[in-house]
Tab-separated table of C-alpha atoms and ligand atoms in Angstrom:
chain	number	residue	atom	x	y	z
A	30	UNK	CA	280.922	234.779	61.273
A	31	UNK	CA	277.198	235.375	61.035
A	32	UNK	CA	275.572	232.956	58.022
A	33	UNK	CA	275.628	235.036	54.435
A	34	UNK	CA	272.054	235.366	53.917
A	35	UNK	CA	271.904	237.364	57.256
A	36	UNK	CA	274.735	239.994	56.865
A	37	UNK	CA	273.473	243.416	57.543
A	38	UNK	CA	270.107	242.322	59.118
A	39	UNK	CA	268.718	244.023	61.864
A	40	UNK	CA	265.281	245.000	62.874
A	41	UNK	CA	266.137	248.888	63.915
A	42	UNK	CA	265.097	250.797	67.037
A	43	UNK	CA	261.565	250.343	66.428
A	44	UNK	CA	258.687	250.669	69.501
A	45	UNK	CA	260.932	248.152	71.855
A	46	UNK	CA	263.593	251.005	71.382
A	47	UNK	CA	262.140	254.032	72.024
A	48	UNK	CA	260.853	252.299	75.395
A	49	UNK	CA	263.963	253.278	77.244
A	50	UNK	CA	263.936	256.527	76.313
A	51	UNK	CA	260.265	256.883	77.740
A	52	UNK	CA	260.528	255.515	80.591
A	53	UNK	CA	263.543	257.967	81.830
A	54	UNK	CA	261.641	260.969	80.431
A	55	UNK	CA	258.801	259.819	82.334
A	56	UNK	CA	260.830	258.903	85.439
A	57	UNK	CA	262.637	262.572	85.488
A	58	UNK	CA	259.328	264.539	84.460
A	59	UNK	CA	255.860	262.484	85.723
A	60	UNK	CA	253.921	259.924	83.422
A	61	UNK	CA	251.604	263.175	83.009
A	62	UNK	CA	253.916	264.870	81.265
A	63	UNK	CA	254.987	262.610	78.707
A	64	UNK	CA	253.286	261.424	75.590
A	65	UNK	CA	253.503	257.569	74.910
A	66	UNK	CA	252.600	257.228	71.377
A	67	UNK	CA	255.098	254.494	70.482
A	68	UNK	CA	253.234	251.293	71.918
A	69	UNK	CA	251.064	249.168	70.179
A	70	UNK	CA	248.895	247.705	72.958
A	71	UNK	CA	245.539	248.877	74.105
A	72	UNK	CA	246.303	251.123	77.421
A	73	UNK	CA	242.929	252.204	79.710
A	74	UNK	CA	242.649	255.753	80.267
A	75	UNK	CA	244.286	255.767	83.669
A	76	UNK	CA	247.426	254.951	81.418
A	77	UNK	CA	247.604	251.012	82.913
A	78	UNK	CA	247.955	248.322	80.445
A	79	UNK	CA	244.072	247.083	79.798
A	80	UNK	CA	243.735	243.165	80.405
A	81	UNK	CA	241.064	241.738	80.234
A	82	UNK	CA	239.495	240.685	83.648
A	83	UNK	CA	237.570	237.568	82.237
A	84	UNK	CA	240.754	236.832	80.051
A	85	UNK	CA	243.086	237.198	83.250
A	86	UNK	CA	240.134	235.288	85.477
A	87	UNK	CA	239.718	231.809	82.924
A	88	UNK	CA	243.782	232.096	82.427
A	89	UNK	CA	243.919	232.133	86.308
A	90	UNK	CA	241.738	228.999	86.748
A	91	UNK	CA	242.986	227.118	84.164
A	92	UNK	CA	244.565	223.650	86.060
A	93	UNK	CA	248.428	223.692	86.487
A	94	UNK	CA	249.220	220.985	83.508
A	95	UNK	CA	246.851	223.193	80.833
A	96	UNK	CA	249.494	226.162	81.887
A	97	UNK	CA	252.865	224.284	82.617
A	98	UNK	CA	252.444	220.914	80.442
A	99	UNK	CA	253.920	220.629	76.951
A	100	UNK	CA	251.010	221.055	74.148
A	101	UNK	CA	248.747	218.537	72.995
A	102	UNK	CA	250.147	218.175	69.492
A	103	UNK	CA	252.407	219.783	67.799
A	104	UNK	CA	250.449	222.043	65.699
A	105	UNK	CA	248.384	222.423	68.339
A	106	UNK	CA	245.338	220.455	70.392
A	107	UNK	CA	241.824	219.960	68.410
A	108	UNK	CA	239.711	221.813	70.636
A	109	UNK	CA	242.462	224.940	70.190
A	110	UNK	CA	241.735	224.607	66.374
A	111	UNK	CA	238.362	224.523	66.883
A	112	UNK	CA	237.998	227.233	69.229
A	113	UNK	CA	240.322	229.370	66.267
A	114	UNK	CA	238.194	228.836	63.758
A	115	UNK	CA	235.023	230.485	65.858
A	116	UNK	CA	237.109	233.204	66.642
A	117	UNK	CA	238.425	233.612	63.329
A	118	UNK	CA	234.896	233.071	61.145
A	119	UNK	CA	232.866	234.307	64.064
A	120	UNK	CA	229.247	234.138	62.597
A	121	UNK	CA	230.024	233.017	59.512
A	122	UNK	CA	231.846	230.062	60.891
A	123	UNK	CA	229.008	227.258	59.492
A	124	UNK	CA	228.758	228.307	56.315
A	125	UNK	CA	232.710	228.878	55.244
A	126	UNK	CA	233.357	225.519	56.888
A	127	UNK	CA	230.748	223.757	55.027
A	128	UNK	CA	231.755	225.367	51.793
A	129	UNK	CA	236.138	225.023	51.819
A	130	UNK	CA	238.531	222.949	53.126
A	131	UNK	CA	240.227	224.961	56.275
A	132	UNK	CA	242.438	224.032	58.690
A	133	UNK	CA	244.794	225.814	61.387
A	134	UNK	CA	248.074	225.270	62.707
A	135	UNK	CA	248.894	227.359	66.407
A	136	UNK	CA	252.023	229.909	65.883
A	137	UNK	CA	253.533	231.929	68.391
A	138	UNK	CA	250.933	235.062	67.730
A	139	UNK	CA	250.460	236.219	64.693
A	140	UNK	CA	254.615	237.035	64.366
A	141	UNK	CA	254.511	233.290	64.073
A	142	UNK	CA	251.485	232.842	61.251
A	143	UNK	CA	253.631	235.479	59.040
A	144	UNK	CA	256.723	233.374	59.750
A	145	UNK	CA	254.954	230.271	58.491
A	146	UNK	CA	253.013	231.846	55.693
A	147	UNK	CA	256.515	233.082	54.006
A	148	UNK	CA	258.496	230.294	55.053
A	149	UNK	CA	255.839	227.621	53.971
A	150	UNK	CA	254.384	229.515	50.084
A	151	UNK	CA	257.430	231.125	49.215
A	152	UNK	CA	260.562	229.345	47.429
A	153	UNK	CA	264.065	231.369	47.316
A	154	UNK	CA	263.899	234.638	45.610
A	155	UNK	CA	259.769	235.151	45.140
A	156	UNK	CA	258.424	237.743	46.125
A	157	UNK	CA	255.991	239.375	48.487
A	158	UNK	CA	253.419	242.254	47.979
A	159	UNK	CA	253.795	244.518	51.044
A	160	UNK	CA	251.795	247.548	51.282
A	161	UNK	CA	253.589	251.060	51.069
A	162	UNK	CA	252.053	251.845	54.762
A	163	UNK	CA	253.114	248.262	57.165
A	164	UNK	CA	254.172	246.831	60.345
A	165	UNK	CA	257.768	246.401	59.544
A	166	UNK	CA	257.930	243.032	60.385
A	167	UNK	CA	256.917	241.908	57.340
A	168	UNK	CA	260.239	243.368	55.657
A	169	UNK	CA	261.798	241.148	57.991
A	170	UNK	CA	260.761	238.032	57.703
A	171	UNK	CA	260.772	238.256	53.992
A	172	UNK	CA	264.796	238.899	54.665
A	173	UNK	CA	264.833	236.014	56.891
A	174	UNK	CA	263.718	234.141	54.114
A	175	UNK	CA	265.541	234.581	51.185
A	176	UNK	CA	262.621	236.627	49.857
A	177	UNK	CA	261.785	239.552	47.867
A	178	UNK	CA	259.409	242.435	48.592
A	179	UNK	CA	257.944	244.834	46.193
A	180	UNK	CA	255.681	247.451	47.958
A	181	UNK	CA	251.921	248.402	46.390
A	182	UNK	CA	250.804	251.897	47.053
A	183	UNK	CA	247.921	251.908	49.852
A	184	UNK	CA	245.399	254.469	48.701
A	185	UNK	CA	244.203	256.208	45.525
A	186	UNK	CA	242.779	259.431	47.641
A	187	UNK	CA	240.263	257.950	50.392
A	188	UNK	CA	240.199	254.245	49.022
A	189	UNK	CA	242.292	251.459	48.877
A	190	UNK	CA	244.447	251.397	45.636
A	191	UNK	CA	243.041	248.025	43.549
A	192	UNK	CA	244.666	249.261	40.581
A	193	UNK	CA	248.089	249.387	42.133
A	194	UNK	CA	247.557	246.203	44.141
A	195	UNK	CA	246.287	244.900	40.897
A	196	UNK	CA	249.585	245.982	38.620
A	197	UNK	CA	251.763	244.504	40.665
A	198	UNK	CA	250.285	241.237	41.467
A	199	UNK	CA	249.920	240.692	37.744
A	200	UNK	CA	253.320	241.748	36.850
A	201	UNK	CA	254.727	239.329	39.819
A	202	UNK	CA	252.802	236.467	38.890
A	203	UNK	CA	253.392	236.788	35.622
A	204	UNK	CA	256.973	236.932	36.041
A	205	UNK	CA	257.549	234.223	38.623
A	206	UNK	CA	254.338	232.198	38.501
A	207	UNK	CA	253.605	232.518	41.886
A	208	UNK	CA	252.678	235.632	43.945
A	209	UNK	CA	252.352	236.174	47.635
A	210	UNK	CA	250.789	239.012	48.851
A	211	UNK	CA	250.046	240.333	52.754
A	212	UNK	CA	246.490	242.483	53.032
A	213	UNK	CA	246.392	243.436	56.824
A	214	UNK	CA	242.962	244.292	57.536
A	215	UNK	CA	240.418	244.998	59.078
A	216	UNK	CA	242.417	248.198	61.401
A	217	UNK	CA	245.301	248.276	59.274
A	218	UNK	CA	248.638	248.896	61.419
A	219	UNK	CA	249.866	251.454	61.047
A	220	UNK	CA	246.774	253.245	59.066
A	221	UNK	CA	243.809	252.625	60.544
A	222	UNK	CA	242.408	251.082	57.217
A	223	UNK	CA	239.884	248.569	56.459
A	224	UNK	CA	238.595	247.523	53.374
A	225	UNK	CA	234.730	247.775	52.425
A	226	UNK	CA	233.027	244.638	51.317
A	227	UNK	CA	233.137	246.289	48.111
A	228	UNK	CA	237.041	246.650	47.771
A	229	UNK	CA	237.658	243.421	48.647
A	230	UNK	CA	234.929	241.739	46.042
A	231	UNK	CA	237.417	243.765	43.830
A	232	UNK	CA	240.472	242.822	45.626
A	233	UNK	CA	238.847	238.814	44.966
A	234	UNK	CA	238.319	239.657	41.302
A	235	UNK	CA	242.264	240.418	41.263
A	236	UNK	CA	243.061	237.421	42.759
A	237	UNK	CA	241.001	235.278	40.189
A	238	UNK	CA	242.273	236.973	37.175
A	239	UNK	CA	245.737	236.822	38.798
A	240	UNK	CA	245.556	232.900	39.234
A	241	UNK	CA	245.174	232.691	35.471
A	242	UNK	CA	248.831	232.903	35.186
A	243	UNK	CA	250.067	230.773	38.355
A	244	UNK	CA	249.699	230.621	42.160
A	245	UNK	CA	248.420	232.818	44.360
A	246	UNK	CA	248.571	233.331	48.034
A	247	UNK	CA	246.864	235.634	49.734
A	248	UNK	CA	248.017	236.591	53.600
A	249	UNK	CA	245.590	238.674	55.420
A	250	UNK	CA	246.644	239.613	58.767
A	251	UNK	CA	243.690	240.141	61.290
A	252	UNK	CA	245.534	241.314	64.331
A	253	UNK	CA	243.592	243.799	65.282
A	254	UNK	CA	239.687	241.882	63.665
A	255	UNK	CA	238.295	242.721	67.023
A	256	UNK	CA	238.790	246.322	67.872
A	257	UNK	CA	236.810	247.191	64.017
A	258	UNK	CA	234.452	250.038	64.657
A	259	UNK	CA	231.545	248.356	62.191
A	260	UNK	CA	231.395	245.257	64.924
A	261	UNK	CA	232.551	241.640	64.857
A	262	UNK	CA	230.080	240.654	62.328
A	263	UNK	CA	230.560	243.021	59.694
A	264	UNK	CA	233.950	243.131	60.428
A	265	UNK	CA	234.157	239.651	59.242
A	266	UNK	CA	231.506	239.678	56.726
A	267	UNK	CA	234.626	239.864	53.659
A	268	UNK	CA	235.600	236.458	54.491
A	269	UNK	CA	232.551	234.861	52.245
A	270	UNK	CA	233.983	235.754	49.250
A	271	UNK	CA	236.863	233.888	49.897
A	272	UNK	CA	234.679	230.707	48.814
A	273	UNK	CA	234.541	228.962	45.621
A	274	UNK	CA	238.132	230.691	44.813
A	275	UNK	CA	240.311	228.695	41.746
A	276	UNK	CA	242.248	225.638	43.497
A	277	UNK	CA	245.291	227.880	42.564
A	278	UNK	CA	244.390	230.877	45.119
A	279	UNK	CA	245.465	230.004	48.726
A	280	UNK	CA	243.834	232.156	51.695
A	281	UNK	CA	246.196	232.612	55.246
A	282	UNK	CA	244.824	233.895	57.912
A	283	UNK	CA	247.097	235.600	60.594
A	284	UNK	CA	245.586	234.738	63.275
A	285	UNK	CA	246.698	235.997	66.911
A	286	UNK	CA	245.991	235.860	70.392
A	287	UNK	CA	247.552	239.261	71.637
A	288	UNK	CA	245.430	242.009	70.628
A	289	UNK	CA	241.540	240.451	71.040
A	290	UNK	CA	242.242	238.736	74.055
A	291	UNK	CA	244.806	241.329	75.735
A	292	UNK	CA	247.671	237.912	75.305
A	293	UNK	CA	250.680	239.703	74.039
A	294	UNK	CA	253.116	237.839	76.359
A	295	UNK	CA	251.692	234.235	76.052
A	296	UNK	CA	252.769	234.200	72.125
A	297	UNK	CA	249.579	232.439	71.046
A	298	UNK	CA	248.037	232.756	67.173
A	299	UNK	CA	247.405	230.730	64.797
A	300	UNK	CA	247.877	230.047	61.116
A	301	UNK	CA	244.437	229.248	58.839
A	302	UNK	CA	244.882	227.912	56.042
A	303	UNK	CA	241.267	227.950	53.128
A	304	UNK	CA	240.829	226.684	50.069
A	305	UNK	CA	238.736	225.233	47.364
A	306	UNK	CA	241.088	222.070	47.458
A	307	UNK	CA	241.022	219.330	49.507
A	308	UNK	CA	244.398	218.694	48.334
A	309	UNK	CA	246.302	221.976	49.228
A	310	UNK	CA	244.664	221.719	52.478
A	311	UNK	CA	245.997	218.485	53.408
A	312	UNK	CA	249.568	219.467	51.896
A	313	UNK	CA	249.560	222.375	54.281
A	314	UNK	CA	248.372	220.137	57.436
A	315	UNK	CA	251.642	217.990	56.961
A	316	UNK	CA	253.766	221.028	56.267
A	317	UNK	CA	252.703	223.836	58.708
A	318	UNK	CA	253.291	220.896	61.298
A	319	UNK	CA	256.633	220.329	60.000
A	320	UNK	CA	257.528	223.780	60.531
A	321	UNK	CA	256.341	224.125	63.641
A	322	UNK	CA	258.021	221.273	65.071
A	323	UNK	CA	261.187	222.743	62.943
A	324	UNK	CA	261.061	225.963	64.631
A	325	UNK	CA	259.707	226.633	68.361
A	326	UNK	CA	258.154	223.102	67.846
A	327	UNK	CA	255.340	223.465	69.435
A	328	UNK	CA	253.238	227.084	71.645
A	329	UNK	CA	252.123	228.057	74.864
A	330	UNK	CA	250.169	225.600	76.616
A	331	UNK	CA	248.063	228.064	78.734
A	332	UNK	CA	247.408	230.536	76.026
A	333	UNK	CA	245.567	227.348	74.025
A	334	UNK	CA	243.569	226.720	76.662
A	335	UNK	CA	242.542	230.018	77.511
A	336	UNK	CA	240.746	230.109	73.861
A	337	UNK	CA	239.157	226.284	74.469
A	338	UNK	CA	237.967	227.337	77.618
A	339	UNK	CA	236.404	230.984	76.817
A	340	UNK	CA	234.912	229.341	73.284
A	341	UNK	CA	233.649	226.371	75.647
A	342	UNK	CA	231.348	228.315	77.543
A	343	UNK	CA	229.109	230.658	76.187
A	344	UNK	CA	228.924	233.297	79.409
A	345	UNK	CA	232.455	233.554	78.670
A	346	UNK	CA	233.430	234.587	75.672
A	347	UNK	CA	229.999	236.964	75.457
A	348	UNK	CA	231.279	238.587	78.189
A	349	UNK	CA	235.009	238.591	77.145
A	350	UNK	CA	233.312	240.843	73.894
A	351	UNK	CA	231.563	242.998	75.786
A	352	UNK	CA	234.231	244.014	77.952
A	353	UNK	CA	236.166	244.525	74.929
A	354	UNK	CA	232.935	246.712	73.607
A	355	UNK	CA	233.748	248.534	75.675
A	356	UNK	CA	236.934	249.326	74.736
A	357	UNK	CA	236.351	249.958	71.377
A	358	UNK	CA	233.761	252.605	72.686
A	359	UNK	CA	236.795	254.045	74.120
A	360	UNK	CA	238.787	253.741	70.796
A	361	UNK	CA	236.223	255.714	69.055
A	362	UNK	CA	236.402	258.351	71.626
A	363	UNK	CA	239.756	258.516	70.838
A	364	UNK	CA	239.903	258.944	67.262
A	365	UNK	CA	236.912	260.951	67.090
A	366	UNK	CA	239.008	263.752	69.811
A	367	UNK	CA	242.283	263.053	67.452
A	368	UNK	CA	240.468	263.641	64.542
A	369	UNK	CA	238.870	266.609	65.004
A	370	UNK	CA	241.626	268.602	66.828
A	371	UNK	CA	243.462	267.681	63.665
A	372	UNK	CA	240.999	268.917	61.515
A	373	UNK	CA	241.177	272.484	63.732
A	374	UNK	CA	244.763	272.659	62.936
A	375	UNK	CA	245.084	271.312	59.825
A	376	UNK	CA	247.385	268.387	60.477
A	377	UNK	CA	246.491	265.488	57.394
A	378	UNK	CA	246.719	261.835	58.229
A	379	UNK	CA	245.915	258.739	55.860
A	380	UNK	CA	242.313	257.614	55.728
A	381	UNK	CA	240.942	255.980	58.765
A	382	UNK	CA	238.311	253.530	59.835
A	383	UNK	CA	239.128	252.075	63.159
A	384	UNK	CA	241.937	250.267	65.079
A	385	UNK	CA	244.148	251.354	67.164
A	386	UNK	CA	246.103	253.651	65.182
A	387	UNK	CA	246.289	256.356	62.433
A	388	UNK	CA	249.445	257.703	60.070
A	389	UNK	CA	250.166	260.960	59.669
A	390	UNK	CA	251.900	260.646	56.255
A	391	UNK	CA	255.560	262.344	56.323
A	392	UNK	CA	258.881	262.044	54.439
A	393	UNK	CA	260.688	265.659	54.524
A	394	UNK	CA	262.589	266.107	57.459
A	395	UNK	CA	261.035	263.091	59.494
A	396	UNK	CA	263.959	262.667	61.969
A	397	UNK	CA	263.909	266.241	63.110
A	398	UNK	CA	260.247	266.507	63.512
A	399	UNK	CA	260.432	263.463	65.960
A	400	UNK	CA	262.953	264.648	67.623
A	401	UNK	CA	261.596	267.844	68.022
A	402	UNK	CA	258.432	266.523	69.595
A	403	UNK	CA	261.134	264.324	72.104
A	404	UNK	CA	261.943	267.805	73.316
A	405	UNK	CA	258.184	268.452	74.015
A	406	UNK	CA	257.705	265.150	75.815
A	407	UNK	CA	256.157	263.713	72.798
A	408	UNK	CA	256.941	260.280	71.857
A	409	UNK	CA	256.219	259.107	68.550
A	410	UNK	CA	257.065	256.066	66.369
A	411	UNK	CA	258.756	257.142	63.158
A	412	UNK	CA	257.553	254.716	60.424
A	413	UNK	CA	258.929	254.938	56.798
A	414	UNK	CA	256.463	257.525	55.057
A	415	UNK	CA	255.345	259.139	58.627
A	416	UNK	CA	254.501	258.819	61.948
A	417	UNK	CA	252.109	256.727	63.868
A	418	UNK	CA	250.137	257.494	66.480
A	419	UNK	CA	248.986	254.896	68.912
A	420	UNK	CA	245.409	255.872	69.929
A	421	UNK	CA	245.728	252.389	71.615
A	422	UNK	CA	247.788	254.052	74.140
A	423	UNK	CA	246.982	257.478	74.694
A	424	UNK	CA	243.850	258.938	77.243
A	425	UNK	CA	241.677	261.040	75.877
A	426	UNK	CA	243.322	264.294	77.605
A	427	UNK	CA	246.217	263.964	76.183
A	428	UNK	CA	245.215	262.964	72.666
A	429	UNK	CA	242.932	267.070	72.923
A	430	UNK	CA	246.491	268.289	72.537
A	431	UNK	CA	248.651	265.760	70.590
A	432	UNK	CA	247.656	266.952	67.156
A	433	UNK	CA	248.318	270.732	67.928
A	434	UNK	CA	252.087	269.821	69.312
A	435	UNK	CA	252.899	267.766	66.161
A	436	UNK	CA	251.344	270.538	63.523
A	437	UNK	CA	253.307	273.019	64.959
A	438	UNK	CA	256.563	270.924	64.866
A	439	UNK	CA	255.818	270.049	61.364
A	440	UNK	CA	255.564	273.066	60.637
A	441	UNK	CA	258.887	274.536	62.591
A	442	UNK	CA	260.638	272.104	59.812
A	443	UNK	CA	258.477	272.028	56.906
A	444	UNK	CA	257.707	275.549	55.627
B	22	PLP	C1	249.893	244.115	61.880
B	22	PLP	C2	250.294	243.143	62.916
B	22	PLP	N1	250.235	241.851	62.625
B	22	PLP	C3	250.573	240.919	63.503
B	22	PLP	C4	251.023	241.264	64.751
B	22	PLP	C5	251.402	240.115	65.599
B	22	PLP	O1	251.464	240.213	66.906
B	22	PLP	P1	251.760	238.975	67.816
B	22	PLP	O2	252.899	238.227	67.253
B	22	PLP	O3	252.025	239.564	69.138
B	22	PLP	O4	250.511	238.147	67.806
B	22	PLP	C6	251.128	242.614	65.110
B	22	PLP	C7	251.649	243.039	66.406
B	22	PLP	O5	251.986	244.132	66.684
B	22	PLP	C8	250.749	243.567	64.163
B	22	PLP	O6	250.806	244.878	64.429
């Protein structure tokens, strides 16, 4: 019955599935007991989801038609463009608006700036760069889209693998005339990742020599922009040498909601569109609208405002970041105890900058290691070349022993 295109789609167990099985463990045994590390939001070290209080406070106080009313416009309201683009460009909003045409369409979270991204650059049957480690979402909405993916390795050692990324983008565009490619970073999910300024001048360089042969659109996914150990600015720093690109190179920005301002539920991101042409810009103004209204026509209400207000007034977005500071002071806590507990034992995992999680890189025998550390309480998310481990969600006494249970499971397995 189902339409053609969709036969034999499904998204898999996933985080959302392993849920259940945590929740009884932790119901027969004692939250204590159990080891969450399937979850990919930010959890305070008593184990209770962390929202922000200024977030929760201005969402609180917004008045009843900014939360219940239908959205001013369907790509969203002005001010909530506005307010994206601070959040996005941060610093060095003045000087990338003064120097490319940008504009922003809201999407539910960042799900919904993917959605648009593939739906909106990529005709039937192009493909999609995906890197080797990825939030499997990406895989999906490719397949909801008639698309292709072809996967680029990650790393070359301790760096981020330009010469694969490279090959591939040449050989696509080559072939098709178009490329699309997703770089999620800073914090990669599932890694940990982010580029240095230096990788991506050479990532930029690739794009350049890459638009020499057609069109090129980059995605890059900043989910998790906020939690970057090097600090808003220099987290953000990268995003000047998206200027003066060829008219033929196309910057989106996932934009979302969820992770900086603890927002998950409210489904509010935003797409950002940058380029050196006025005329691209204005093409994807009329489209991304299109799509919205074609689609979940138009977002959240409340979840716009929130941004307008907390951009609106100084006091409270500083303190919004500082609270969030303070998280990140937790975060680095957390991967500096993971880390080196790992190091005593010997466990690897991919290279790691910040974020909220890191890989432990894994093929042989995946399913029984997980399911070996089920029987020890430990709850991992199997991802397709390892496991991930959600420093977002586990307390700091519980991450001293994580690394020691999973080494010696690996090891029961893989001799
Ligand atoms: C890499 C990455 N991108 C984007 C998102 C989008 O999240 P949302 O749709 O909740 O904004 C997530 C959420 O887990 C993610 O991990």
């Amino acid at each position: 019955m189902i339409a053609q295109r969709l036969v034999g789609k499904q998204v898999g167990r996933g985080a959302f599935g392993i849920a259940r099985e945590v929740k009884a463990t932790e119901k027969k045994f004692g939250k204590d007991s159990v080891i969450n590390s399937t979850l990919g939001t930010f959890f305070c070290e008593d184990e209770k989801l962390g929202v922000l209080e200024l977030v929760d406070k201005t969402y609180r106080e917004l008045e009843s038609p900014d939360t219940f009313g239908y959205a001013a416009g369907v790509s969203g309201s002005a001010e909530y463009k506005e307010a994206v683009k601070k959040s996005i460009f941060g610093t060095h909003c003045k000087e990338i608006l003064e120097n490319a045409f940008v504009d922003v369409a809201s999407t539910p979270g960042g799900t919904g700036a993917i959605y648009t991204a593939f739906k909106g650059y990529g005709n039937d049957g192009n493909t999609v760069l995906l890197p080797e480690y990825m939030w499997d979402a990406y895989v999906h909405i490719t397949g909801a889209n008639r698309l292709n993916n072809t996967i680029y390795k990650l790393f070359d050692g301790e760096k981020f693998n330009t010469k694969d990324f490279s090959e591939k983008m040449l050989e696509v565009v080559k072939r098709d005339g178009r490329v699309l490619a997703v770089i999620n970073d800073p914090c990669q999910n599932p890694t940990g990742y982010s580029l240095s300024f230096e990788e991506w001048k050479e990532v930029v360089e690739i794009l350049r020599e890459a638009s020499k042969y057609g069109e090129v659109i980059l995605i890059n996914d900043i989910a998790y922009i906020d939690y970057d150990f090097r600090g808003r600015d220099n987290a953000r720093e990268y995003m000047k040498l998206f200027l003066g690109l060829p008219e033929n190179v196309l910057i989106l920005f996932a934009y979302s909601m969820s992770k900086s301002f603890t927002s998950y539920g409210l489904r509010t991101g935003a797409i950002v569109a940058l380029s050196s042409s006025k005329k691209v810009i204005d093409e994807f103004t009329v489209v991304a609208e299109y799509l919205c209204r074609s689609s979940w026509s138009n977002v959240s209400r409340g979840g716009m405002a929130l941004l307008v207000k907390a951009y609106e007034n100084e006091n409270i977005i500083n303190g919004i970041n500082s609270e969030r500071d303070k998280w990140v002071e937790t975060l680095k806590k957390r991967a500096e105890i993971f880390e080196r507990k790992s190091e005593e034992v010997g466990l690897k995992y991919c290279p790691f900058s910040s974020g909220f999680f890191l890989t432990i890189p894994l093929e042989e025998n995946k399913d029984e290691i997980v399911n070996d550390l089920k029987e020890k309480k430990v709850f991992v998310l199997p991802i397709k070349k390892g496991i991930r481990i959600a420093i977002c969600s586990i307390s700091c006494k519980k991450l001293e022993i994580l690394p020691k249970l999973i080494k010696e499971s690996i090891d029961k397995f893989n001799k």
